Short mmCIF file of C-alpha atoms in Angstrom, two decimals:
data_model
loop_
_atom_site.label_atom_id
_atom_site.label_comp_id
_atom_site.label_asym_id
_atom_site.label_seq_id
_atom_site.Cartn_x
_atom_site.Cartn_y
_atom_site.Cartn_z
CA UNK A 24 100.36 93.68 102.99
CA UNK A 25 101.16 97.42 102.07
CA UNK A 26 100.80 97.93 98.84
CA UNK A 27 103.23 99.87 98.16
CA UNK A 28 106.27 96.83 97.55
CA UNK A 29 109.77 98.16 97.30
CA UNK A 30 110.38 97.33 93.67
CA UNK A 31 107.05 99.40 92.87
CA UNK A 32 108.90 102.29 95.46
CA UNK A 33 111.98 102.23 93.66
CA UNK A 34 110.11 102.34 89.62
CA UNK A 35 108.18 105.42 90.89
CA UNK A 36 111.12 107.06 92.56
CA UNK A 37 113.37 106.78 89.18
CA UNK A 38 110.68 107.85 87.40
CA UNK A 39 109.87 111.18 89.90
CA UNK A 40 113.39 111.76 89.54
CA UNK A 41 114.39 111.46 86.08
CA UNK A 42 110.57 113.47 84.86
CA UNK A 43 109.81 110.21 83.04
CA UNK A 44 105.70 109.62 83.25
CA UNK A 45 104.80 105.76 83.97
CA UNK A 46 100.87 106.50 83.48
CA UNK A 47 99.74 103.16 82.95
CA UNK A 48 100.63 99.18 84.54
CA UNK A 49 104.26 98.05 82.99
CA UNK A 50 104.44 101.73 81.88
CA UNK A 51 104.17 103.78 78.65
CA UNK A 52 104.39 101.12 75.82
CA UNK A 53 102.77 98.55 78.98
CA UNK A 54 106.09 96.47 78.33
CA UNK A 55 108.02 96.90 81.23
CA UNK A 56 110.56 98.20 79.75
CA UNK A 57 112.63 101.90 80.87
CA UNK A 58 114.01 103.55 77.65
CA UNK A 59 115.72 106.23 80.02
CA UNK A 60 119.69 105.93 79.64
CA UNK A 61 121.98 105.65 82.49
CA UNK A 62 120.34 103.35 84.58
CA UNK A 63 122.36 101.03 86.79
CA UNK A 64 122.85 97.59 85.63
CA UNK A 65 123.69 95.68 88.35
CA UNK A 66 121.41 96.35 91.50
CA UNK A 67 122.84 93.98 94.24
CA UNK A 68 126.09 95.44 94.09
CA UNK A 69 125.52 99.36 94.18
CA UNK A 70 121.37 99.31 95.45
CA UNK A 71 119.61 102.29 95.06
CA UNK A 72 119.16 104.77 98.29
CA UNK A 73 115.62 105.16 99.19
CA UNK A 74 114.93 108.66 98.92
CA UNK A 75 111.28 108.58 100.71
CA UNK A 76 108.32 106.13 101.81
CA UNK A 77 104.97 106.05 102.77
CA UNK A 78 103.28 104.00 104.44
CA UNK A 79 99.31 104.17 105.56
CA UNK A 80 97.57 103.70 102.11
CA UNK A 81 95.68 100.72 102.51
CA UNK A 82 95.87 97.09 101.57
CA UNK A 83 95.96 95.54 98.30
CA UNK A 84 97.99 94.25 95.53
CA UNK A 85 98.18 97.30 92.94
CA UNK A 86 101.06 99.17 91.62
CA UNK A 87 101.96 102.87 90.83
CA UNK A 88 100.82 105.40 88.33
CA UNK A 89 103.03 108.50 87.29
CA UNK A 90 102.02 111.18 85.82
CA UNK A 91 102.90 114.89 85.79
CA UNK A 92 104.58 114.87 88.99
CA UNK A 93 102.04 112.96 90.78
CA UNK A 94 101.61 108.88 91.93
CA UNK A 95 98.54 107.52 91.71
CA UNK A 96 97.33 104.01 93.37
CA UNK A 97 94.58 102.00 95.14
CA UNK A 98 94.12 100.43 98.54
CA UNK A 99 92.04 98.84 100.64
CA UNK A 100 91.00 100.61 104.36
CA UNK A 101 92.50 104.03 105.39
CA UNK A 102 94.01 106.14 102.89
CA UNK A 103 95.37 109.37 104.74
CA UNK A 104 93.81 108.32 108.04
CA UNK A 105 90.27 108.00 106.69
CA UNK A 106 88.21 104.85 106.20
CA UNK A 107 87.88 104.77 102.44
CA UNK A 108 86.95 101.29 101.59
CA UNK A 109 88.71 100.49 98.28
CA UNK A 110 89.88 104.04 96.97
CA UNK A 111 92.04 105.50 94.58
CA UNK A 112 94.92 107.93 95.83
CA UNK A 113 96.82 110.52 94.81
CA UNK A 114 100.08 112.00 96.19
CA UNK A 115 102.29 114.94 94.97
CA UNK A 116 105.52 113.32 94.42
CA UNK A 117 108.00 116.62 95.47
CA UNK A 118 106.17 116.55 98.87
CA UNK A 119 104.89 113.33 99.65
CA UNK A 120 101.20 114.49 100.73
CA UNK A 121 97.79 112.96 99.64
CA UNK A 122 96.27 115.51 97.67
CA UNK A 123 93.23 113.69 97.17
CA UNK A 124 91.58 110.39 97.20
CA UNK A 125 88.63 108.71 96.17
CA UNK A 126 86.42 105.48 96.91
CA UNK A 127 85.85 103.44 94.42
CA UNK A 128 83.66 100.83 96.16
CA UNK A 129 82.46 100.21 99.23
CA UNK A 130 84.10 96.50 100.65
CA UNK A 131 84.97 94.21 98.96
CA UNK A 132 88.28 92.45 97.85
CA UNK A 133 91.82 94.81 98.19
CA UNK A 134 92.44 96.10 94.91
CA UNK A 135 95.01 94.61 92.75
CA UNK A 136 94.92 96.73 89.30
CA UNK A 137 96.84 99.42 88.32
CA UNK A 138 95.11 103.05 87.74
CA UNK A 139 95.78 104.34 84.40
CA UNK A 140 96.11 108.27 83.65
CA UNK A 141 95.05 109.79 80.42
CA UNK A 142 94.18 113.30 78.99
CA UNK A 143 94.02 114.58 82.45
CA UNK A 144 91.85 111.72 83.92
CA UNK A 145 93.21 108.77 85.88
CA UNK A 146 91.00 105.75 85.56
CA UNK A 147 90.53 102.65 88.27
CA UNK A 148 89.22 99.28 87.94
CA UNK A 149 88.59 96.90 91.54
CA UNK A 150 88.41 93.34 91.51
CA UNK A 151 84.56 93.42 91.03
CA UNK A 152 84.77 95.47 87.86
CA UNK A 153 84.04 98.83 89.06
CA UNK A 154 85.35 101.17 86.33
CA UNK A 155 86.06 105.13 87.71
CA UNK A 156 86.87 108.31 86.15
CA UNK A 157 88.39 111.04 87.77
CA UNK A 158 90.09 114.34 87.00
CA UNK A 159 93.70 113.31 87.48
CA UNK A 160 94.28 117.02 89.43
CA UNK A 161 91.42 116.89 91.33
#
Protein backbone atom coordinates (compact mmCIF):
# COMPACT_ATOMS: atom_id res chain seq x y z
CA UNK A 1 0.00 0.00 0.00
CA UNK A 2 1.55 3.48 -0.94
CA UNK A 3 1.68 5.45 1.69
CA UNK A 4 0.89 8.29 0.49
CA UNK A 5 -3.43 7.88 0.76
CA UNK A 6 -5.36 10.54 -1.04
CA UNK A 7 -6.86 12.23 1.98
CA UNK A 8 -3.12 12.61 3.35
CA UNK A 9 -2.40 14.05 -0.64
CA UNK A 10 -5.09 16.40 -0.47
CA UNK A 11 -4.14 17.85 3.63
CA UNK A 12 -0.57 18.43 2.31
CA UNK A 13 -1.61 20.00 -0.94
CA UNK A 14 -4.00 22.69 0.96
CA UNK A 15 -1.51 23.19 3.21
CA UNK A 16 1.52 23.78 0.31
CA UNK A 17 -0.90 25.98 -1.15
CA UNK A 18 -2.36 28.13 1.37
CA UNK A 19 1.67 28.47 3.32
CA UNK A 20 0.00 26.84 6.33
CA UNK A 21 2.86 24.44 8.17
CA UNK A 22 1.28 20.93 9.37
CA UNK A 23 4.72 19.93 11.22
CA UNK A 24 3.47 17.36 13.36
CA UNK A 25 0.55 14.10 13.09
CA UNK A 26 -3.18 15.81 13.20
CA UNK A 27 -1.21 19.08 12.70
CA UNK A 28 -0.20 22.17 14.74
CA UNK A 29 -2.41 21.96 17.93
CA UNK A 30 -2.28 17.69 16.96
CA UNK A 31 -6.22 18.10 16.80
CA UNK A 32 -7.05 17.69 13.42
CA UNK A 33 -8.43 20.56 13.05
CA UNK A 34 -7.60 23.49 9.89
CA UNK A 35 -8.12 27.04 11.35
CA UNK A 36 -7.47 28.39 7.68
CA UNK A 37 -10.78 30.20 6.36
CA UNK A 38 -12.33 29.48 3.12
CA UNK A 39 -12.17 25.97 2.94
CA UNK A 40 -14.86 24.05 1.08
CA UNK A 41 -17.51 22.50 3.07
CA UNK A 42 -18.95 20.05 1.15
CA UNK A 43 -16.33 17.75 -0.69
CA UNK A 44 -18.50 15.24 -2.71
CA UNK A 45 -20.15 17.82 -4.54
CA UNK A 46 -17.29 20.27 -5.78
CA UNK A 47 -13.92 17.64 -5.00
CA UNK A 48 -10.77 19.14 -4.99
CA UNK A 49 -8.44 18.90 -8.35
CA UNK A 50 -5.33 17.07 -7.68
CA UNK A 51 -2.68 19.36 -8.42
CA UNK A 52 0.36 16.66 -8.28
CA UNK A 53 1.31 12.99 -7.01
CA UNK A 54 3.99 10.89 -6.31
CA UNK A 55 4.28 7.76 -6.20
CA UNK A 56 7.63 5.46 -5.45
CA UNK A 57 8.19 6.24 -1.68
CA UNK A 58 7.89 3.06 -0.10
CA UNK A 59 5.38 1.12 1.90
CA UNK A 60 3.89 1.88 5.11
CA UNK A 61 1.13 3.42 6.97
CA UNK A 62 2.49 7.06 7.93
CA UNK A 63 1.22 10.40 7.07
CA UNK A 64 2.68 13.84 6.00
CA UNK A 65 4.77 16.47 7.63
CA UNK A 66 4.81 20.22 6.41
CA UNK A 67 7.03 22.45 7.09
CA UNK A 68 8.62 25.47 5.39
CA UNK A 69 7.76 24.46 2.03
CA UNK A 70 8.82 20.98 2.36
CA UNK A 71 6.80 17.29 3.08
CA UNK A 72 8.32 15.06 5.08
CA UNK A 73 7.33 11.14 5.52
CA UNK A 74 8.49 7.50 5.98
CA UNK A 75 8.36 4.33 3.95
CA UNK A 76 9.29 1.12 3.71
CA UNK A 77 11.71 -0.15 0.45
CA UNK A 78 12.80 2.36 -2.29
CA UNK A 79 12.57 5.90 -1.65
CA UNK A 80 13.76 7.76 -4.94
CA UNK A 81 14.79 4.50 -6.59
CA UNK A 82 17.15 3.42 -3.81
CA UNK A 83 16.74 0.54 -1.38
CA UNK A 84 16.42 2.39 1.89
CA UNK A 85 14.88 0.00 4.26
CA UNK A 86 12.56 2.06 6.51
CA UNK A 87 13.64 5.79 5.79
CA UNK A 88 12.53 9.12 6.29
CA UNK A 89 11.96 11.44 3.12
CA UNK A 90 11.94 14.68 2.19
CA UNK A 91 10.51 16.45 -0.90
CA UNK A 92 10.43 20.18 -1.92
CA UNK A 93 6.85 20.82 -2.29
CA UNK A 94 7.10 23.68 -5.44
CA UNK A 95 8.96 20.93 -7.41
CA UNK A 96 8.08 17.67 -6.34
CA UNK A 97 11.82 16.21 -6.03
CA UNK A 98 13.37 14.18 -3.09
CA UNK A 99 15.84 16.36 -1.73
CA UNK A 100 17.00 13.98 0.67
CA UNK A 101 16.26 10.89 2.56
CA UNK A 102 17.37 8.94 5.30
CA UNK A 103 17.21 5.26 6.83
CA UNK A 104 16.04 4.94 9.86
CA UNK A 105 16.38 1.16 10.33
CA UNK A 106 17.37 -1.51 8.56
CA UNK A 107 14.01 -4.14 8.01
CA UNK A 108 11.70 -4.43 9.85
CA UNK A 109 7.89 -3.54 9.95
CA UNK A 110 6.64 -0.46 7.27
CA UNK A 111 6.49 2.53 9.24
CA UNK A 112 3.27 3.84 10.44
CA UNK A 113 4.15 7.17 12.56
CA UNK A 114 4.18 10.47 11.55
CA UNK A 115 7.67 12.55 11.47
CA UNK A 116 7.48 15.59 13.46
CA UNK A 117 9.52 18.91 12.52
CA UNK A 118 10.83 21.27 15.09
CA UNK A 119 13.46 24.11 15.37
CA UNK A 120 14.85 23.05 12.13
CA UNK A 121 14.99 19.24 12.90
CA UNK A 122 12.40 16.72 11.76
CA UNK A 123 12.21 13.77 14.08
CA UNK A 124 11.05 9.90 13.18
CA UNK A 125 9.96 7.11 15.24
CA UNK A 126 9.49 3.18 13.41
CA UNK A 127 7.44 0.63 14.80
CA UNK A 128 10.40 -0.81 16.85
CA UNK A 129 11.06 2.46 18.63
CA UNK A 130 13.86 3.83 16.74
CA UNK A 131 13.89 7.56 17.57
CA UNK A 132 15.97 9.91 14.69
CA UNK A 133 17.07 13.36 14.47
CA UNK A 134 17.79 15.07 11.48
CA UNK A 135 18.40 18.59 10.19
CA UNK A 136 15.03 19.24 8.59
CA UNK A 137 17.14 21.04 5.39
CA UNK A 138 19.54 18.60 5.12
Amino acid sequence: MNFLLCSTLALTLFAVTSHADWPTWRGPARDGICTEAGLMKDWIKAPPKLAWRMEGLGQGMTSVAVAGGKIYSMGKGKLGGAETGNGLVCIDAATQKILWSLQTCAGGDEPNGTPTVAGGRVYALDRKANLVCADAAS
